[in-house]
Amino acid sequence: MLSTLNDFKQYFYLEKEEIEEAEKVTTVFPVRCTEYYASLADKSNPEDPIKKTVFPNIKELKNTLPDDPFKEEVQSPVPGLTHKYPDRVLIVTTNYCPVLCRFCMRKRNWKKQFFIITKEQIDEIIKYIKATKIRDVLISGGEPLTIPDEILEYLILKLKEIETVEIVRIGSRLPVVAPNLLTEKKIKILEKGEKVWLNTHFNHPAEITKSSKEAVKRLLKAGIPVNNQTVLLKGINNNGETLYKLFSTLQKIKVRPYYLFRCDPVNGVFHFATSIEEGLEIMRNLKKRLSPLALPYYAVDTCKGKIILFPEGAKYKKDEKGYQLKIGNFRISLP
Ligand code: SF4
């Protein structure tokens, strides 16, 4: 495991200045990476996408946006649970991740003391889900598949018993950053859950390797559908050719790309954001080349929910304050 800047030097092309700047960033936002994920980098490339995913950039310290713009922590009726949509809830199981992606929208949790959900907390969450007749549960983190197998199984089996719960989605980057941690035992637990889908997060074709393909194959073999969300990230994947390769390869390995998100307006993250127009232009071109099964929706997330933007006739206005979007009766402003 790489946990100091010194560890990163072996794997990435780094200028002296980049290391000095990163030292300042780590006083606020730490670093962590698996050896596996770091080994995917091309050490001769200063602009390597893997490096940019995990190596701190001084820009992380240069914005003044909120830590939690979507108010996940405010909309939390029970500790560890966020209830934003009528029939869906989010369960945050831990703040630990084996890889700290610099664009993480829950970066605020990196500063908190390490936590893992307890069985007692799960019992409270289950009571709430039963009472509110929730249909769709998203289990996230941090990396939810790093919590102890016993707790994971407890949660998954409790959710299985609730009649109203039809879908349990696990948001996990393990197939991408640490496929070896996706053990047979974990897959067996997910399989036992019966309602489980796995939503993963590939952002670049360099992340699709023999090991990640193998991890996906094992999930599919256990009957767990695998879908993918990508974040459009300036300097990492914001060009049509890279995304064409990413989405077509994902389709080839039977992973359905379903969302391409604009980077969220989160503290320490927003320097990765592209303009909405740039995303629409990329989508316009991808639409000509990819079948609908390989083409994700381009969306922005907001405190009122996701807004899908279609390349032909996306509904938003742009003025000196930024973007103005409408969701239901609400107007949302985004930088
Ligand atoms: S794996 Fe996901 S939750 Fe963890 S740091 Fe990366 S983006 Fe954030």
PDB file of N, CA and C and ligand atoms in Angstrom, residues 97 99-101 103-106 110 141-143 173 177 201, ligand 1:
ATOM      1  N   CYS A  97     -11.065   3.926   1.931  1.00  0.00           N
ATOM      2  CA  CYS A  97     -10.881   3.487   0.537  1.00  0.00           C
ATOM      3  C   CYS A  97      -9.431   3.087   0.353  1.00  0.00           C
ATOM      4  N   VAL A  99      -7.831   3.329  -2.331  1.00  0.00           N
ATOM      5  CA  VAL A  99      -7.254   4.359  -3.204  1.00  0.00           C
ATOM      6  C   VAL A  99      -8.017   5.655  -2.956  1.00  0.00           C
ATOM      7  N   LEU A 100      -7.297   6.726  -2.707  1.00  0.00           N
ATOM      8  CA  LEU A 100      -7.968   8.016  -2.526  1.00  0.00           C
ATOM      9  C   LEU A 100      -7.929   8.785  -3.854  1.00  0.00           C
ATOM     10  N   CYS A 101      -9.064   8.771  -4.547  1.00  0.00           N
ATOM     11  CA  CYS A 101      -9.142   9.440  -5.848  1.00  0.00           C
ATOM     12  C   CYS A 101      -9.278  10.934  -5.580  1.00  0.00           C
ATOM     13  N   PHE A 103     -10.597  13.237  -7.095  1.00  0.00           N
ATOM     14  CA  PHE A 103     -11.861  13.867  -7.495  1.00  0.00           C
ATOM     15  C   PHE A 103     -13.039  13.371  -6.661  1.00  0.00           C
ATOM     16  N   CYS A 104     -12.774  12.681  -5.568  1.00  0.00           N
ATOM     17  CA  CYS A 104     -13.842  12.042  -4.790  1.00  0.00           C
ATOM     18  C   CYS A 104     -14.853  13.070  -4.256  1.00  0.00           C
ATOM     19  N   MET A 105     -16.138  12.835  -4.512  1.00  0.00           N
ATOM     20  CA  MET A 105     -17.159  13.803  -4.048  1.00  0.00           C
ATOM     21  C   MET A 105     -17.422  13.678  -2.541  1.00  0.00           C
ATOM     22  N   ARG A 106     -16.948  12.595  -1.927  1.00  0.00           N
ATOM     23  CA  ARG A 106     -17.064  12.502  -0.454  1.00  0.00           C
ATOM     24  C   ARG A 106     -15.695  12.699   0.210  1.00  0.00           C
ATOM     25  N   TRP A 110     -12.617  12.002   4.305  1.00  0.00           N
ATOM     26  CA  TRP A 110     -11.205  11.637   4.505  1.00  0.00           C
ATOM     27  C   TRP A 110     -10.668  12.255   5.793  1.00  0.00           C
ATOM     28  N   GLY A 141     -19.643   4.280   0.277  1.00  0.00           N
ATOM     29  CA  GLY A 141     -18.631   4.545   1.293  1.00  0.00           C
ATOM     30  C   GLY A 141     -18.058   5.916   1.054  1.00  0.00           C
ATOM     31  N   GLY A 142     -16.763   5.948   1.087  1.00  0.00           N
ATOM     32  CA  GLY A 142     -15.682   4.968   1.056  1.00  0.00           C
ATOM     33  C   GLY A 142     -15.962   3.751   0.182  1.00  0.00           C
ATOM     34  N   GLU A 143     -15.145   2.761   0.434  1.00  0.00           N
ATOM     35  CA  GLU A 143     -15.250   1.520  -0.339  1.00  0.00           C
ATOM     36  C   GLU A 143     -16.010   0.487   0.498  1.00  0.00           C
ATOM     37  N   ARG A 173     -15.436   0.558  -6.151  1.00  0.00           N
ATOM     38  CA  ARG A 173     -14.363   0.732  -7.132  1.00  0.00           C
ATOM     39  C   ARG A 173     -13.335  -0.397  -7.017  1.00  0.00           C
ATOM     40  N   VAL A 177      -9.545  -0.670  -8.730  1.00  0.00           N
ATOM     41  CA  VAL A 177      -8.335  -0.264  -8.003  1.00  0.00           C
ATOM     42  C   VAL A 177      -7.672  -1.391  -7.203  1.00  0.00           C
ATOM     43  N   HIS A 201     -16.771   1.955 -11.226  1.00  0.00           N
ATOM     44  CA  HIS A 201     -16.368   3.318 -11.586  1.00  0.00           C
ATOM     45  C   HIS A 201     -15.037   3.291 -12.350  1.00  0.00           C
TER      46      HIS A 201
HETATM   47  S1  SF4 B   1     -12.976   4.869  -4.583  1.00  0.00           S
HETATM   48 FE1  SF4 B   1     -14.834   6.143  -4.702  1.00  0.00          FE
HETATM   49  S2  SF4 B   1     -15.280   6.718  -2.568  1.00  0.00           S
HETATM   50 FE2  SF4 B   1     -13.133   5.995  -2.651  1.00  0.00          FE
HETATM   51  S3  SF4 B   1     -11.871   7.810  -2.955  1.00  0.00           S
HETATM   52 FE3  SF4 B   1     -12.309   6.942  -4.975  1.00  0.00          FE
HETATM   53  S4  SF4 B   1     -14.148   8.034  -5.660  1.00  0.00           S
HETATM   54 FE4  SF4 B   1     -14.003   8.332  -3.449  1.00  0.00          FE
END
